Coordinates of C-alpha atoms in Angstrom, one line a residue:
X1 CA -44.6 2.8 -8.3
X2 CA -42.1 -0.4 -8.3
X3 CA -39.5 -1.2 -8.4
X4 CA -37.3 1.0 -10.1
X5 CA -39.7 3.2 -11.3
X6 CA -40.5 3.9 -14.6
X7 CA -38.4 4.8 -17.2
X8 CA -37.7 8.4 -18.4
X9 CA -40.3 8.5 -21.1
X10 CA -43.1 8.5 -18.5
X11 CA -42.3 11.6 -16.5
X12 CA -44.8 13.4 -14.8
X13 CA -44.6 17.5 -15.3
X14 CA -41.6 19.6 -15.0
X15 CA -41.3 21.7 -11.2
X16 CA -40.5 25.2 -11.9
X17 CA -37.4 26.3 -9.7
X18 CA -35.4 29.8 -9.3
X19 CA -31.8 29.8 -8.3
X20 CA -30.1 32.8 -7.3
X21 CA -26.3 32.8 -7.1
X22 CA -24.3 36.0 -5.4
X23 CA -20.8 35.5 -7.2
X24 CA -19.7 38.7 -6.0
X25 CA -19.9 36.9 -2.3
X26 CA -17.1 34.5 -2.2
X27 CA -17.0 32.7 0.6
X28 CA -14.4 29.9 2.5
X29 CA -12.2 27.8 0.1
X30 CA -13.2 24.7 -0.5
X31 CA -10.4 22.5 0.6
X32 CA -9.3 20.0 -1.7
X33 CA -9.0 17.4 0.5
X34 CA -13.2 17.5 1.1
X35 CA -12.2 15.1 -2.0
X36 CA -10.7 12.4 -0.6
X37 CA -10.8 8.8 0.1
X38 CA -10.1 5.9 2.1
X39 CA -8.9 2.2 1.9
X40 CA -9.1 0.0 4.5
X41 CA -8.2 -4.3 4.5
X42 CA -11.0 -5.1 4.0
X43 CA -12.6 -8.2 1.1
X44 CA -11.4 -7.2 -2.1
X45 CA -10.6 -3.1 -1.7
X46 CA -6.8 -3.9 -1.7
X47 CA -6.2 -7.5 -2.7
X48 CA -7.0 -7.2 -6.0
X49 CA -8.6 -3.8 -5.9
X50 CA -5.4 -2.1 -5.9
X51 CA -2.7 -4.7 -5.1
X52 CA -2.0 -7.5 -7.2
X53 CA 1.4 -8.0 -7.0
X54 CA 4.3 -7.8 -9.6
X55 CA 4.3 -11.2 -11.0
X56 CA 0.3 -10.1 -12.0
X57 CA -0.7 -11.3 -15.5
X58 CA -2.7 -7.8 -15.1
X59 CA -0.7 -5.6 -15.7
X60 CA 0.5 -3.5 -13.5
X61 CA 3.6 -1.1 -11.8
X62 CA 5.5 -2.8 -8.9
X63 CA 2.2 -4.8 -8.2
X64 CA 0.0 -2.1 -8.5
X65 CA -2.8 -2.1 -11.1
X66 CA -2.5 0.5 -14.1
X67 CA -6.1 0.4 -14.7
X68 CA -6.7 1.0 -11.2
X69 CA -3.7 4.2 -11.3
X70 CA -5.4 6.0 -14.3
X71 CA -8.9 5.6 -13.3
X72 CA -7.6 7.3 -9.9
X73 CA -5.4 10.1 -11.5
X74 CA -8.1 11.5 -13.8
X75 CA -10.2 12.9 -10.6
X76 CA -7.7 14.2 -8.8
X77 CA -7.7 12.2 -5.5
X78 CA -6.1 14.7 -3.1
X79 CA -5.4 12.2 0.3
X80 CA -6.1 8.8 1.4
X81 CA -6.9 7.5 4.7
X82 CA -5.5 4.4 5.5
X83 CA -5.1 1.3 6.6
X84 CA -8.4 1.5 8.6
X85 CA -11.0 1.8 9.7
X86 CA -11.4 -0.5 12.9
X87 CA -8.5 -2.9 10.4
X88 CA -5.9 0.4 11.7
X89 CA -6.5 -0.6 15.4
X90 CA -5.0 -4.3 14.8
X91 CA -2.4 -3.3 12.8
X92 CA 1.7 -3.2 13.3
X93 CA 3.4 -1.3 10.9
X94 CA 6.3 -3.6 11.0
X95 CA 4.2 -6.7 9.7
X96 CA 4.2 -4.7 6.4
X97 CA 7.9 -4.1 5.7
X98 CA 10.9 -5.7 4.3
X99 CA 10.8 -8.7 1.8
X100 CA 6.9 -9.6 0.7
X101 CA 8.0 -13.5 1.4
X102 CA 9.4 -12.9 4.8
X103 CA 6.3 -11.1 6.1
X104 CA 4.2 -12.6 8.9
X105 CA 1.0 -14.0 7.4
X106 CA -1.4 -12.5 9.6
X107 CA -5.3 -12.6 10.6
X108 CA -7.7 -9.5 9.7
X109 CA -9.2 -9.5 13.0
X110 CA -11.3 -6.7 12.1
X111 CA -13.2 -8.4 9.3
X112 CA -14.3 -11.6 9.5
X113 CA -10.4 -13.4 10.5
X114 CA -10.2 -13.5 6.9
X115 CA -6.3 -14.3 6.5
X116 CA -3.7 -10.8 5.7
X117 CA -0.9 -11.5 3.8
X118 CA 0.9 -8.3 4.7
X119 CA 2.1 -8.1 1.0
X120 CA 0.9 -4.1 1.3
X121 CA 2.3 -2.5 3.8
X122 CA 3.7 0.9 3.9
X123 CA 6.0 1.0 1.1
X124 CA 3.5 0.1 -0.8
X125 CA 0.9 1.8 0.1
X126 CA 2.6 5.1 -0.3
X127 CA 4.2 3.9 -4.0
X128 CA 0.8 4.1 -4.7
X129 CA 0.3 7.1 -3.4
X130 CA 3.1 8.4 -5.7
X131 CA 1.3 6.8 -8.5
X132 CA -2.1 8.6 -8.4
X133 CA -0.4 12.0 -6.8
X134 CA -2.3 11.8 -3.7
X135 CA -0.9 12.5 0.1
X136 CA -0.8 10.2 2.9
X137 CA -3.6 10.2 5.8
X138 CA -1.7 7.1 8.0
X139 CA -3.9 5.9 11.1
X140 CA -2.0 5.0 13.6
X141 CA -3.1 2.0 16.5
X142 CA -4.1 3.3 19.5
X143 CA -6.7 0.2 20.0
X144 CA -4.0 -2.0 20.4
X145 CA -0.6 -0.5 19.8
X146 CA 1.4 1.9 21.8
X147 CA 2.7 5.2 21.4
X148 CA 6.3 3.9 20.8
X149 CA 4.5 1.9 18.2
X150 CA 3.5 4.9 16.8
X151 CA 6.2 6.8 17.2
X152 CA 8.5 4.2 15.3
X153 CA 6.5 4.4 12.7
X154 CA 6.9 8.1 12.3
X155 CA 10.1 7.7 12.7
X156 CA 10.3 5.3 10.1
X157 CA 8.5 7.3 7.6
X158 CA 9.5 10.6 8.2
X159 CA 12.9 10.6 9.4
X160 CA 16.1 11.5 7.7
X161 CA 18.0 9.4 5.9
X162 CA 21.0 9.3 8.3
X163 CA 19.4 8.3 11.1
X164 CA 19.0 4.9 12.0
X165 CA 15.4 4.7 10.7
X166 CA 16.2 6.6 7.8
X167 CA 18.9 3.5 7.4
X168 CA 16.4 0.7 7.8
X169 CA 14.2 2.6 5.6
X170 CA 16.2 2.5 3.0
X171 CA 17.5 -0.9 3.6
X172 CA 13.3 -1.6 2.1
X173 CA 14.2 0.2 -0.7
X174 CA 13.4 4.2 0.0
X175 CA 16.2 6.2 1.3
X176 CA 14.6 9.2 1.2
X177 CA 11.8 10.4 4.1
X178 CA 7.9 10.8 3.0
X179 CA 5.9 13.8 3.7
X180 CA 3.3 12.6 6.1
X181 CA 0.9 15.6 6.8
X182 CA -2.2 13.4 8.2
X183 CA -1.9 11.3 11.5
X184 CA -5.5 10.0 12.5
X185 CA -4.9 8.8 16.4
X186 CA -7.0 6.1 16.0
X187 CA -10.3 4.9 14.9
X188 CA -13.8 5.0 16.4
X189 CA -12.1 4.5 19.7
X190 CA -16.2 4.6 21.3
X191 CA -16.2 1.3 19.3
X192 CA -13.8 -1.1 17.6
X193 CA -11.0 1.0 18.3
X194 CA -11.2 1.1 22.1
X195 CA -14.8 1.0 23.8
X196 CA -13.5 4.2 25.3
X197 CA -15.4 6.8 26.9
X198 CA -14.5 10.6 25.6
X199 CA -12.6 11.6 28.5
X200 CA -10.7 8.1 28.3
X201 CA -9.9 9.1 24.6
X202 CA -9.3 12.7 25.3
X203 CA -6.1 11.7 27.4
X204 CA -5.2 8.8 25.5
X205 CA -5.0 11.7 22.1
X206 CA -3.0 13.6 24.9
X207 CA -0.7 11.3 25.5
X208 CA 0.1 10.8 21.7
X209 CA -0.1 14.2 20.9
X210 CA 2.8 14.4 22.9
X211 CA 5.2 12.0 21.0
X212 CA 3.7 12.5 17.3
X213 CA 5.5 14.4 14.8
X214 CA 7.1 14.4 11.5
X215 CA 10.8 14.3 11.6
X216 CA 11.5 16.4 8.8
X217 CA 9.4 18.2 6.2
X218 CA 5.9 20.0 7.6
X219 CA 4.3 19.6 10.5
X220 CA 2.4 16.3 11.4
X221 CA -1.5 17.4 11.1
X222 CA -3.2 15.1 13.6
X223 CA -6.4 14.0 13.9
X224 CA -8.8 13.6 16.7
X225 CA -11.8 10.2 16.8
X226 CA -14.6 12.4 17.0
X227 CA -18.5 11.4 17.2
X228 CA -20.2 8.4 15.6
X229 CA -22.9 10.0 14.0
X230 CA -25.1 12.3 16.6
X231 CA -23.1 11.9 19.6
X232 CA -22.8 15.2 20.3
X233 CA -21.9 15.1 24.1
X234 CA -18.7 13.5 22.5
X235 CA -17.9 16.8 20.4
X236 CA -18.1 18.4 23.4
X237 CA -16.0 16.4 25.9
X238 CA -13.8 16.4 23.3
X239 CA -13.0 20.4 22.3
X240 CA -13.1 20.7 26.3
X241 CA -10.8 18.6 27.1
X242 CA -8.1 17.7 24.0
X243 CA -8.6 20.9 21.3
X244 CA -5.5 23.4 23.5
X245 CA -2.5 22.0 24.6
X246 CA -3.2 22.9 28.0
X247 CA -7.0 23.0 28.3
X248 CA -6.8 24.9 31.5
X249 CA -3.5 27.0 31.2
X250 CA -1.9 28.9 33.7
X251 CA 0.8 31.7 33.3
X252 CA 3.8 29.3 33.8
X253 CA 2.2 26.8 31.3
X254 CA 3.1 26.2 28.1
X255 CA 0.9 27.0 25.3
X256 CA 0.4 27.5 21.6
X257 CA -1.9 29.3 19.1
X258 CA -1.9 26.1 16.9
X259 CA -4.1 23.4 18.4
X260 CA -3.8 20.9 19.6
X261 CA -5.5 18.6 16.8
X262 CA -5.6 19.8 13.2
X263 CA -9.1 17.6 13.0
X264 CA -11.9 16.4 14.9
X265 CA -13.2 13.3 12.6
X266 CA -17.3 12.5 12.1
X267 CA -18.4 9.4 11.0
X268 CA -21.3 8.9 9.1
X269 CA -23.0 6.2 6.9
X270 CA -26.0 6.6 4.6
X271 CA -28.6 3.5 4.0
X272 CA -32.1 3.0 3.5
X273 CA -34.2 3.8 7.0
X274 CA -32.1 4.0 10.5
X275 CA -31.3 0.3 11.4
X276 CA -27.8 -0.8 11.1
X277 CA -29.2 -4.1 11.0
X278 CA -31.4 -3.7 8.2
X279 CA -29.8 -1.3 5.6
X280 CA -32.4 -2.1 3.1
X281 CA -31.1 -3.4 -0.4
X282 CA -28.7 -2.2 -2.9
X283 CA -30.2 -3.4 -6.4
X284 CA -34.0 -4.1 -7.3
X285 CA -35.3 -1.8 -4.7
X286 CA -38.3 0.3 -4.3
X287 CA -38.9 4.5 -4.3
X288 CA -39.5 4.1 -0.6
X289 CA -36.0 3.2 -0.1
X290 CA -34.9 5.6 -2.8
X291 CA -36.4 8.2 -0.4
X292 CA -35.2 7.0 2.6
X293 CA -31.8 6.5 2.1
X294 CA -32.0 10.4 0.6
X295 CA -33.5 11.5 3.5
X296 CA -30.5 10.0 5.8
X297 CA -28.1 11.1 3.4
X298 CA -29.8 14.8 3.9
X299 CA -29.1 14.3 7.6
X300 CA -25.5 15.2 7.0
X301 CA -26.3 18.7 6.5
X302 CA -27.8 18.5 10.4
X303 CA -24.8 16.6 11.7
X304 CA -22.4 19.1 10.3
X305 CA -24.1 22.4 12.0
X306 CA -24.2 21.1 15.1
X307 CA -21.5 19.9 15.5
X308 CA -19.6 23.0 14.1
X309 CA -21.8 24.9 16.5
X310 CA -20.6 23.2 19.5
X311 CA -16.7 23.3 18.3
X312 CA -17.6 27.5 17.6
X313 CA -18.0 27.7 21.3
X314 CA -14.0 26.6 21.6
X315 CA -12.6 27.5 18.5
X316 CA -14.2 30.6 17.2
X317 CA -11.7 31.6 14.7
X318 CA -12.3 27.6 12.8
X319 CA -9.0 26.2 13.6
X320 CA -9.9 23.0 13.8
X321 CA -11.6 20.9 11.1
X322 CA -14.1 19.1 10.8
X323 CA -12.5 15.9 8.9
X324 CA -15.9 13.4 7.6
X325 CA -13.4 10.6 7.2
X326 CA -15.8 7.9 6.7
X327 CA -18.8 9.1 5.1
X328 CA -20.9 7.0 2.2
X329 CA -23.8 4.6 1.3
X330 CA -23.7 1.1 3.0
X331 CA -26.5 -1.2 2.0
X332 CA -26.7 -5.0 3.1
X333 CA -24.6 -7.2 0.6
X334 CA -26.2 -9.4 -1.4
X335 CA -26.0 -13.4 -0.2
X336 CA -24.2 -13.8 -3.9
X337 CA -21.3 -11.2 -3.3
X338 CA -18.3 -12.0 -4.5
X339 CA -16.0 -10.5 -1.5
X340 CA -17.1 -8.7 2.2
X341 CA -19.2 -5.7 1.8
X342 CA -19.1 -5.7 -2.2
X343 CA -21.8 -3.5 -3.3
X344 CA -23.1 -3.2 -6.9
X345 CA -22.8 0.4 -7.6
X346 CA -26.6 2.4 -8.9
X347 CA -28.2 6.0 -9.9
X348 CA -28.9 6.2 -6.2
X349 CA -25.3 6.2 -5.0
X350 CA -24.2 9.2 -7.9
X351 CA -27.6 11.2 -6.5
X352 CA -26.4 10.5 -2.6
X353 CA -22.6 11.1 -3.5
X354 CA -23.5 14.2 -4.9
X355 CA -26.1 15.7 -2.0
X356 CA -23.2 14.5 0.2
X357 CA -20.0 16.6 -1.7
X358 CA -23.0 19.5 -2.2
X359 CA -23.3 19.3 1.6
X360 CA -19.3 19.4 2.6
X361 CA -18.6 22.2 0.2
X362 CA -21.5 24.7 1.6
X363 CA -19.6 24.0 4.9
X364 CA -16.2 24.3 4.0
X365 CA -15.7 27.0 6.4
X366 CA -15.6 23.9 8.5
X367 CA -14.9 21.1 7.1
X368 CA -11.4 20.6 5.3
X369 CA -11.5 17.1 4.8
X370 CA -13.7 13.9 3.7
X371 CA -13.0 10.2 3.2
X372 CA -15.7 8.3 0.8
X373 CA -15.8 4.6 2.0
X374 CA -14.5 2.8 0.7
X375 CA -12.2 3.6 -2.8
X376 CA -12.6 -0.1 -4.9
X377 CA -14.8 -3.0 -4.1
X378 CA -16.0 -1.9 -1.0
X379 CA -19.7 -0.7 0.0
X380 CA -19.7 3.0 -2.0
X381 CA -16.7 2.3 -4.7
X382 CA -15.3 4.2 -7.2
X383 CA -13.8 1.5 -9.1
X384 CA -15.1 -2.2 -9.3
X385 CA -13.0 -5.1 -10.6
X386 CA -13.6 -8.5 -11.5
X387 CA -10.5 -10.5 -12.2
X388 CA -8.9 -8.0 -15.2
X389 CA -11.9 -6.6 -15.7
X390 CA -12.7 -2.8 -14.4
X391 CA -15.5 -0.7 -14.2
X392 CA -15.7 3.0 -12.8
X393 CA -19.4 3.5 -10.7
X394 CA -21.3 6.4 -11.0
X395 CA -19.9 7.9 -8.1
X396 CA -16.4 7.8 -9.6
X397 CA -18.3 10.2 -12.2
X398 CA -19.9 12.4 -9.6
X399 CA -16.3 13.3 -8.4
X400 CA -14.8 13.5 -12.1
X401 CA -17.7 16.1 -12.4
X402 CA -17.5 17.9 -8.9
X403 CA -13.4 18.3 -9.5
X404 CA -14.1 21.6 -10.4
X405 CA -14.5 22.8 -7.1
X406 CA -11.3 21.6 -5.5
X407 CA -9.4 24.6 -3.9
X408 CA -12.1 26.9 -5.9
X409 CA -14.2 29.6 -3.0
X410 CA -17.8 29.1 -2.3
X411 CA -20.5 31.0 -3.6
X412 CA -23.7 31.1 -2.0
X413 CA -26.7 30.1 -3.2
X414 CA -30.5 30.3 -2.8
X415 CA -33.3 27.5 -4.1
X416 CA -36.6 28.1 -4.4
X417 CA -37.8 25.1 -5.8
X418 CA -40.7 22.4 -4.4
X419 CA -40.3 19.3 -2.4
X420 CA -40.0 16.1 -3.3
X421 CA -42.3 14.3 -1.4
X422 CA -43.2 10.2 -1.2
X423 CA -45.2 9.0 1.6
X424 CA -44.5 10.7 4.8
X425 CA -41.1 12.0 4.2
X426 CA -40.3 15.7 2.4
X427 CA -37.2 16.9 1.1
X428 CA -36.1 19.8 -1.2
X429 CA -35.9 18.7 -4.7
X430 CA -32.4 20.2 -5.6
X431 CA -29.2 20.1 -3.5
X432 CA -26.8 22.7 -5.2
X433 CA -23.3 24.0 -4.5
X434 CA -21.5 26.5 -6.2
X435 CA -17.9 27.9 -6.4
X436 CA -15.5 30.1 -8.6
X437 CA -12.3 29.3 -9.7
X438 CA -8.8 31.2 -9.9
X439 CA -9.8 31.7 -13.6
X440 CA -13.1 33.4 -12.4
X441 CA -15.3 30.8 -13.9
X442 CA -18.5 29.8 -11.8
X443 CA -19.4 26.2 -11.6
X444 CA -22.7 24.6 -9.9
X445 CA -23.4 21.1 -9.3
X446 CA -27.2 20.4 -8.8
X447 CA -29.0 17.1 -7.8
X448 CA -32.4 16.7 -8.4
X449 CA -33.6 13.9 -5.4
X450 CA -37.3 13.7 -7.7
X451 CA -37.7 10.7 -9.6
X452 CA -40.4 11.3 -11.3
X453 CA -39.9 15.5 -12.0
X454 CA -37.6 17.3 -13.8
X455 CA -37.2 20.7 -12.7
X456 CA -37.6 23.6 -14.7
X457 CA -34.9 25.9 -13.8
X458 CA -33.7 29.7 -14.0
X459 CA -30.7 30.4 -12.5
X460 CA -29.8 34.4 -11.5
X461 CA -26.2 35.1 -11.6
X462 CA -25.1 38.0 -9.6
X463 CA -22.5 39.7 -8.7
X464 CA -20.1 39.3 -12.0
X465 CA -20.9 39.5 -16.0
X466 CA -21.7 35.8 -17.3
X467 CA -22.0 35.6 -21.3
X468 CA -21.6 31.8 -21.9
X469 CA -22.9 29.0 -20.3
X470 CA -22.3 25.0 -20.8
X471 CA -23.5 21.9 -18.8
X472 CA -23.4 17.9 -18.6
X473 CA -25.8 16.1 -16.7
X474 CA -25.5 12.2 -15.1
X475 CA -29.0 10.3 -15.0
X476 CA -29.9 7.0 -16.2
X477 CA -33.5 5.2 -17.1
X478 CA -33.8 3.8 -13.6
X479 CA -32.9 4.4 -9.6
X480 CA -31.4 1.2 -9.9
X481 CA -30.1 1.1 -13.0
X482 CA -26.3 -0.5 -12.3
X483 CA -22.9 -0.8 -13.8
X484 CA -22.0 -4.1 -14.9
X485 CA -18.7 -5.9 -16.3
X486 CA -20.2 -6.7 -19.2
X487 CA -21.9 -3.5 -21.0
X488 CA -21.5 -0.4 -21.4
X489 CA -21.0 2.6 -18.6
X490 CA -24.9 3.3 -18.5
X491 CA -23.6 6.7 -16.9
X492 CA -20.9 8.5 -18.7
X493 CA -22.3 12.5 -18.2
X494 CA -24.0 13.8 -21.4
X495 CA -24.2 17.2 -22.6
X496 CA -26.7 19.4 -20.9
X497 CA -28.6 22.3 -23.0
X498 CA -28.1 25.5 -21.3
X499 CA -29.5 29.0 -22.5
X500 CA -28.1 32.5 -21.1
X501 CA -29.2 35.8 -21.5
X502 CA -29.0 39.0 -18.9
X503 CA -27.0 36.6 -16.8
X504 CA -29.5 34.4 -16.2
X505 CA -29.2 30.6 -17.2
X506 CA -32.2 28.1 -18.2
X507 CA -31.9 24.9 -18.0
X508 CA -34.2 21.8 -17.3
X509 CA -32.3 19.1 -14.8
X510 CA -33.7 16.3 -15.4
X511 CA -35.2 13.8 -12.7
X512 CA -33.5 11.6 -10.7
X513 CA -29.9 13.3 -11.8
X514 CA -26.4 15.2 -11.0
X515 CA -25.6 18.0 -13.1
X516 CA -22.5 20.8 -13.9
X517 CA -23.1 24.0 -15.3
X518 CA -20.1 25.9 -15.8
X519 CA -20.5 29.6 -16.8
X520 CA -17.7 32.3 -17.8

């Protein structure tokens, strides 16, 4: 087929596909955080995206844009990661404080030397914070900084009042400290952040470890650079040598139950094939790259249990989580974008977002946290703007629709159902996560990767008494079928029929889709 494919009238026959669902199983929570986000300085994901300063004919609160707030608010972010991203290991804190017009005008080494105004800094970024009801993730320089640097900017943050930071903190216009429960000690610190080796980290995240803390309120929840992508020798090296605070103890050493790190971080990115160089297009593209960016996004699954297995051998009892702070689809720009690593936003990046949040939740034994890169304007956004103008993506919808399943416990689940298959590359045709909420309702969130089938579905419920049943179902007429400024959302969720009886659910998901079925 084309480009595209063919529009929904021209399906070939539905698959027929069983689900079973054990609701009298629970299994881990699924954190909330699994939900999160990141922002890093990066083209248009702050200037603009969110920041656009008081004097704004767009209208906004202390410089940050309503539009951007609400959009935001509705799906629950739970934590943002910021300021980078390989941007973090390049930045000083105190560049971004005190009055906008006496900051430093600066250059974004990280992306392009594209000039930094400093004009969001950390007042900022945490008013918006405050403004959306998320919690801070800070990421702290270890690339270039110091751990004085770092530690004066924990102090600044976190300490009281009275104390001399507290004073200068308040001197900027906040008296009282922030909660800051997420320290990252750097960023990919095998790459941008460093060119380190693991054991070269692992004592660098020592040495921090050492001097980072909150000063009042909760702990300070750090978090480990783990592996880029399938570097698993690093995972190892890594909950050897950094996990304990001793890693070989003796009986006059200190030690703790509470590791060392709260979080080892993975870092993943999903395009079309497995060349960096060539990610493969983001608009007008064929089903061979529909299929192969699946099939990398599928790879995450992989990543995960092996990973986890090698942190089981050292931490047993699942301390320490596994925090997929950059994780998301990253095709090549086009040559007309209007700002670094702008991405129009398709069908194919609600069906990846969704496989990908399917994938996290069935782990959430283990993993406790993810970041989708990046929150507006940048590669996989949520949010697009254009001047005054905002959109949501599709993706923003996938996590409108998977919200359900913040703090809710996993159920297990079991598909039968056929592959999709295109050329040489197979993959099962629904990706499906399930969980039950404090209120005892059961919600499951299937993707059906075909798109060309719809699957013909019954789903067994187990395990509880189920005697109503309701869905809503995102698809559009195309793979690439986009959002644009100037029409209408081509992917606002519709309702999905449902039928129950003997607690069993039919439904038909329809091709090329993400779907919620709520039942109670």
């Amino acid at each position: 087929m084309g480009f595209g494919l063919a529009p929904a009238n021209a399906q070939a026959p539905a698959n027929r596909a069983e689900l079973t669902v054990e609701a009298g199983r629970p299994g881990a929570t699924i954190d909330p955080n699994i939900y999160g986000h990141f922002v890093e300085h990066l083209g248009r994901g702050v200037y603009e995206g969110i920041w656009v300063g008081p004097d704004s004919p767009i209208p906004n609160v202390r410089g940050i844009r309503k539009d951007v707030v609400a959009a935001l608010r509705k799906i629950k972010v739970p934590v943002i990661r910021w300021p980078g991203g390989c941007f973090a290991d390049a930045y000083h804190w105190q560049d971004g404080i005190g009055p906008t017009a006496s900051r430093p005008a600066g250059i974004n080494s990280a992306w392009n030397k594209t000039p930094e105004t400093n004009a969001f800094g950390t007042h900022e970024f945490m008013d918006f914070l405050g403004q959306i009801g998320a919690k801070p993730f800070i990421s702290v320089n270890v690339g270039s900084g110091s751990v004085r640097e770092a530690d004066d900017w924990m102090r600044y943050m976190t300490a009281p009042a009275t104390s001399a930071p507290g004073k200068a903190r308040a001197a900027n216009g906040r008296a009282e400290p922030w909660n800051v429960p997420f320290v990252g000690v750097g960023n990919e610190t095998w790459g941008c952040g460093g060119n380190m080796t693991a054991d070269t980290y692992a004592a660098a995240f020592r040495h921090y470890a050492a001097f980072l803390r909150n000063y009042s309120g909760g702990p300070a929840n750090l978090i480990a650079v783990g592996s880029d992508t399938d570097d698993y020798e690093w995972t190892e090296r890594m909950m050897a040598l950094a996990m304990k605070w001793r890693p070989n103890p003796t009986p006059l050493a200190l030690t703790s139950d509470r590791p060392l790190m709260w979080g080892l971080s993975l870092h993943f990115y999903t395009f079309a094939g497995d060349n960096w160089h060539k990610k493969g297009r983001n608009v007008d593209f064929p089903e061979k790259d529909w299929v192969a960016a699946l099939a990398r996004a599928n790879f995450t699954d992989e990543l995960i249990r092996r990973h986890a297995a090698i942190m089981d051998k050292y931490d047993p009892e699942k301390k320490v989580a596994l925090a997929v702070d950059e994780w998301g689809a990253w095709f090549d720009s086009e040559k007309d974008a209007p700002s670094q690593l702008y991405l129009e936003s398709t069908l194919r990046d609600a069906v990846i977002a969704g496989m990908s949040l399917n994938i996290f939740n069935r782990h959430a034994d283990r993993v406790r946290m993810a970041n989708i890169a990046q929150m507006v304007n940048v590669i996989q956004s949520l949010i697009l703007t254009d001047g005054a103008k905002m959109v949501v993506t599709p993706t923003w919808h996938v996590f409108d629709m998977y919200k359900v399943h913040q703090g809710a416990t996993l159920i297990p689940v079991d598909v039968q159902a056929p592959d999709y298959v295109h050329g040489e590359t197979r993959l099962p045709s629904l990706s499906v996560s399930a969980s039950k909420d404090a209120g005892g309702k059961l919600h499951l969130t299937i993707v059906n990767l075909d798109p060309a089938r719809a699957s013909s579905l019954r789903i067994q419920l187990n395990g509880g008494t189920f005697r109503q049943a309701r869905g809503e179902v995102l698809t559009a007429d195309r793979i690439d079928t986009r959002v644009r400024f100037d029409a209408p959302d081509p992917f606002t969720p519709a309702p999905l029929a449902t039928s129950i009886a003997d607690n069993g659910i039919t439904v038909t998901i329809p091709s090329k889709s993400v779907s919620l079925i709520e039942a109670f």
